[in-house]
Amino acid sequence: MPKTTMKSSKSAQRGTMAPKGGAKSGGMEARTKEDLYREAQKAGIEGRSQMSKSQLISALRRGR
C-alpha cells in the first residue's frame, strides 16, 4: 500500500487563508477598485482617477 503524504507546495496551500482585511472582515481590500473610486468621488478626494486601488484605500482611510 502506498504511503500518503500531505503536499506542502504553494499551489496546495493557495486559497486556504483569507487575506488580511479580506471579505470575512469586511475590509476595503475586498472591495473592487470601481467601488472604492465611487466612494472616493462621494468623499471629494482629488486625483482619484489616477490612483491605484491601494492608493484609493489609503486616501479613503486618511479622509476618515
Coordinates of N, CA and C in Angstrom, one line a residue:
M1 N 0.8 -1.2 0.0 CA 0.0 0.0 0.0 C 0.9 1.2 0.0
P2 N 0.6 2.2 -0.9 CA 1.4 3.4 -1.0 C 1.2 4.3 0.3
K3 N 2.3 5.0 0.6 CA 2.2 5.9 1.8 C 1.7 7.2 1.3
T4 N 0.8 7.8 2.0 CA 0.2 9.1 1.6 C 0.9 10.2 2.4
T5 N 1.2 11.3 1.7 CA 1.8 12.5 2.4 C 1.0 13.7 2.1
M6 N 1.1 14.7 2.9 CA 0.5 16.0 2.7 C 1.4 16.9 1.9
K7 N 0.8 17.4 0.8 CA 1.6 18.4 0.0 C 1.8 19.7 0.7
S8 N 3.0 20.2 0.6 CA 3.3 21.5 1.2 C 3.7 22.6 0.2
S9 N 3.4 22.3 -1.0 CA 3.8 23.3 -2.1 C 2.8 24.5 -2.0
K10 N 3.3 25.6 -2.6 CA 2.4 26.8 -2.6 C 1.1 26.6 -3.3
S11 N 1.1 25.8 -4.3 CA -0.1 25.5 -5.0 C -1.1 24.8 -4.2
A12 N -0.6 23.9 -3.3 CA -1.5 23.1 -2.4 C -2.1 24.0 -1.3
Q13 N -1.4 25.1 -1.0 CA -1.8 26.0 0.1 C -2.6 27.2 -0.4
R14 N -2.6 27.4 -1.7 CA -3.2 28.6 -2.3 C -4.7 28.6 -1.9
G15 N -5.2 29.8 -1.5 CA -6.6 29.9 -1.2 C -7.0 29.4 0.1
T16 N -6.1 28.9 0.9 CA -6.6 28.4 2.2 C -6.8 29.4 3.3
M17 N -6.2 30.6 3.1 CA -6.3 31.6 4.1 C -6.8 32.9 3.5
A18 N -7.7 33.6 4.2 CA -8.2 34.8 3.7 C -7.2 35.9 3.8
P19 N -7.0 36.8 2.9 CA -6.0 37.9 3.0 C -6.4 38.8 4.1
K20 N -5.4 39.5 4.7 CA -5.7 40.4 5.8 C -6.6 41.5 5.3
G21 N -7.7 41.7 6.1 CA -8.6 42.7 5.7 C -9.5 42.3 4.6
G22 N -9.6 41.0 4.4 CA -10.4 40.5 3.3 C -11.9 40.5 3.5
A23 N -12.6 39.7 2.7 CA -14.0 39.7 2.7 C -14.6 39.3 4.0
K24 N -14.0 38.4 4.8 CA -14.5 37.9 6.0 C -14.6 39.1 7.0
S25 N -13.6 39.9 7.0 CA -13.6 41.1 8.0 C -14.3 42.3 7.4
G26 N -14.6 42.3 6.1 CA -15.3 43.4 5.5 C -14.4 44.6 5.2
G27 N -13.1 44.3 5.1 CA -12.1 45.3 4.8 C -12.2 45.9 3.4
M28 N -11.6 47.1 3.3 CA -11.6 47.7 2.0 C -10.9 46.9 0.9
E29 N -9.9 46.1 1.3 CA -9.2 45.3 0.3 C -10.0 44.4 -0.5
A30 N -11.2 44.0 0.1 CA -12.1 43.0 -0.5 C -13.0 43.7 -1.6
R31 N -13.0 45.0 -1.5 CA -13.9 45.8 -2.5 C -13.2 46.0 -3.8
T32 N -14.0 46.2 -4.8 CA -13.4 46.5 -6.1 C -12.9 47.9 -6.2
K33 N -12.0 48.1 -7.2 CA -11.4 49.4 -7.4 C -12.6 50.4 -7.8
E34 N -13.5 49.9 -8.6 CA -14.6 50.8 -9.0 C -15.5 51.2 -7.9
D35 N -15.7 50.4 -6.9 CA -16.5 50.7 -5.7 C -15.7 51.7 -4.9
L36 N -14.4 51.5 -4.7 CA -13.6 52.4 -4.0 C -13.5 53.8 -4.7
Y37 N -13.5 53.8 -6.0 CA -13.5 55.0 -6.7 C -14.8 55.8 -6.5
R38 N -15.9 55.1 -6.5 CA -17.2 55.8 -6.3 C -17.3 56.4 -4.9
E39 N -16.7 55.7 -3.9 CA -16.7 56.2 -2.5 C -15.8 57.4 -2.5
A40 N -14.6 57.4 -3.1 CA -13.7 58.5 -3.1 C -14.3 59.7 -3.8
Q41 N -15.1 59.4 -4.8 CA -15.8 60.5 -5.5 C -16.8 61.2 -4.6
K42 N -17.6 60.4 -3.8 CA -18.5 60.9 -2.9 C -17.8 61.7 -1.8
A43 N -16.6 61.3 -1.4 CA -15.8 62.0 -0.4 C -15.1 63.2 -0.9
G44 N -15.1 63.4 -2.2 CA -14.5 64.6 -2.8 C -13.0 64.5 -2.8
I45 N -12.4 63.3 -2.9 CA -11.0 63.1 -3.0 C -10.4 63.4 -4.4
E46 N -9.5 64.4 -4.4 CA -9.0 64.8 -5.7 C -7.9 63.9 -6.2
G47 N -7.8 63.7 -7.5 CA -6.8 62.9 -8.1 C -7.2 61.4 -8.1
R48 N -8.4 61.1 -7.8 CA -8.8 59.7 -7.7 C -8.7 58.9 -9.0
S49 N -8.9 59.6 -10.1 CA -8.9 58.9 -11.4 C -7.6 58.3 -11.7
Q50 N -6.5 58.9 -11.2 CA -5.2 58.5 -11.4 C -4.6 57.5 -10.4
M51 N -5.4 57.2 -9.3 CA -5.0 56.4 -8.2 C -5.2 54.9 -8.5
S52 N -4.3 54.1 -7.9 CA -4.4 52.6 -7.9 C -5.4 52.3 -6.8
K53 N -5.7 51.0 -6.8 CA -6.7 50.5 -5.7 C -6.1 50.8 -4.3
S54 N -4.8 50.5 -4.1 CA -4.2 50.7 -2.8 C -4.1 52.2 -2.5
Q55 N -3.9 53.0 -3.5 CA -3.9 54.5 -3.2 C -5.3 55.0 -2.8
L56 N -6.3 54.5 -3.5 CA -7.7 54.8 -3.1 C -8.0 54.4 -1.7
I57 N -7.6 53.2 -1.3 CA -7.8 52.8 0.1 C -7.1 53.7 1.1
S58 N -5.8 54.0 0.8 CA -5.1 55.0 1.7 C -5.8 56.3 1.8
A59 N -6.2 56.8 0.6 CA -6.8 58.2 0.6 C -8.2 58.1 1.4
L60 N -8.9 57.1 1.2 CA -10.2 57.0 1.9 C -10.0 56.8 3.4
R61 N -9.0 56.1 3.8 CA -8.6 55.9 5.3 C -8.2 57.2 5.9
R62 N -7.4 58.0 5.1 CA -6.9 59.3 5.6 C -8.1 60.3 5.8
G63 N -9.1 60.2 4.9 CA -10.2 61.1 4.8 C -11.2 60.9 6.0
R64 N -11.0 59.8 6.7 CA -12.0 59.5 7.8 C -11.5 59.9 9.1

